[in-house]
Amino acid sequence: QLKAVIFDLDGVITDTAEYHFIAWKQLAEELGITFDRAFNEQLKGVSRMESLERILALGSQADRYTMAEKEALAHKKNEHYKQLIARMTPDDLLPGILDLLRELKRQNIKIGLASASKNAFTVIERLQIGAYFDTIVDAAKVKNSKPHPEIFLTAAEQLGVHPSTCIGVEDAQAGVAAIKAANMFAIGVGDKEALKEADYIVETTADLTYDAIVRAFYR
Ligand code: B16
Ligand code: MG
């Protein structure tokens, strides 16, 4: 029986994935590293430091910087990212998300957030949807990054529900893997090929209606 839906933030509730892309791209260009959207797919759901490591590896610069220099580079990206999200408003909610949150509340289904972002609270606040969430688990509260299931399992635990009664919603490969490893029903939002591990895939959030996800869960 469906008891809870646990959402990823970036790329599911709002398109901060685009802002992460812009901020990383600028930093990469400053370092003389070119990266495109296809490469960016691999950074979705991945922590800030791990993302930086992957970008440096892409430019064969993994050994060029000290740990302190890497911290500084990650900090610089984050300052740029924070500037971008400061302008967000409730208009930045992706299509269908607000209706889905409302309907889940009406049906007494618990709502959780499982985001790898340390900026998750700021973004939720800018979007003015904090009141819908029964729990918010962000990167600061867990040790292991997606694809490790810890973040989704922690959310379920805090909601007081068994993982098998949860749906997890993700736009990232690493995120879908984390949901599956947590033994939850995985809904992928985006590319069918990239998210093929998911139990149910929708092209955009507009297709994430309450009826559709409930039907998929019980099928
Ligand atoms: P921050 P999610 C993830 O959020 C993003 O998908 C990923 O691109 C980003 O690097 C990560 O958060 C860390 O974000 O630098 O703000 O701590 O998709 O798990 O909600
Ligand atoms: Mg995401």
PDB file of N, CA and C and ligand atoms in Angstrom, residues 8-12 17 44-45 146 170-172, ligand 2:
ATOM      1  N   ASP A   8      13.105  13.832  -5.282  1.00  0.00           N
ATOM      2  CA  ASP A   8      14.381  14.498  -5.506  1.00  0.00           C
ATOM      3  C   ASP A   8      14.019  15.976  -5.751  1.00  0.00           C
ATOM      4  N   LEU A   9      14.977  16.863  -5.569  1.00  0.00           N
ATOM      5  CA  LEU A   9      14.674  18.286  -5.764  1.00  0.00           C
ATOM      6  C   LEU A   9      15.081  18.772  -7.162  1.00  0.00           C
ATOM      7  N   ASP A  10      16.408  18.824  -7.362  1.00  0.00           N
ATOM      8  CA  ASP A  10      16.922  19.378  -8.615  1.00  0.00           C
ATOM      9  C   ASP A  10      16.508  18.540  -9.814  1.00  0.00           C
ATOM     10  N   GLY A  11      15.728  19.121 -10.717  1.00  0.00           N
ATOM     11  CA  GLY A  11      15.346  18.400 -11.917  1.00  0.00           C
ATOM     12  C   GLY A  11      14.009  17.695 -11.809  1.00  0.00           C
ATOM     13  N   VAL A  12      13.434  17.677 -10.600  1.00  0.00           N
ATOM     14  CA  VAL A  12      12.124  17.049 -10.430  1.00  0.00           C
ATOM     15  C   VAL A  12      11.094  18.086  -9.976  1.00  0.00           C
ATOM     16  N   ALA A  17      18.658  22.007 -12.032  1.00  0.00           N
ATOM     17  CA  ALA A  17      19.672  21.264 -12.789  1.00  0.00           C
ATOM     18  C   ALA A  17      20.310  22.196 -13.830  1.00  0.00           C
ATOM     19  N   LYS A  44      24.252  14.945 -12.476  1.00  0.00           N
ATOM     20  CA  LYS A  44      22.955  15.066 -11.807  1.00  0.00           C
ATOM     21  C   LYS A  44      22.880  14.126 -10.615  1.00  0.00           C
ATOM     22  N   GLY A  45      22.465  14.678  -9.478  1.00  0.00           N
ATOM     23  CA  GLY A  45      22.325  13.870  -8.278  1.00  0.00           C
ATOM     24  C   GLY A  45      23.643  13.595  -7.564  1.00  0.00           C
ATOM     25  N   LYS A 146      24.056   9.517  -3.325  1.00  0.00           N
ATOM     26  CA  LYS A 146      23.411   8.682  -4.335  1.00  0.00           C
ATOM     27  C   LYS A 146      24.549   8.239  -5.267  1.00  0.00           C
ATOM     28  N   GLU A 170      12.877  10.657  -9.343  1.00  0.00           N
ATOM     29  CA  GLU A 170      14.230  11.125  -9.664  1.00  0.00           C
ATOM     30  C   GLU A 170      14.413  11.471 -11.141  1.00  0.00           C
ATOM     31  N   ASP A 171      15.326  12.398 -11.410  1.00  0.00           N
ATOM     32  CA  ASP A 171      15.683  12.722 -12.794  1.00  0.00           C
ATOM     33  C   ASP A 171      17.076  12.219 -13.149  1.00  0.00           C
ATOM     34  N   ALA A 172      17.802  11.692 -12.141  1.00  0.00           N
ATOM     35  CA  ALA A 172      19.199  11.324 -12.366  1.00  0.00           C
ATOM     36  C   ALA A 172      19.396   9.819 -12.307  1.00  0.00           C
TER      37      ALA A 172
HETATM   38 MG    MG B   2      17.927  15.584  -9.402  1.00  0.00          MG
END
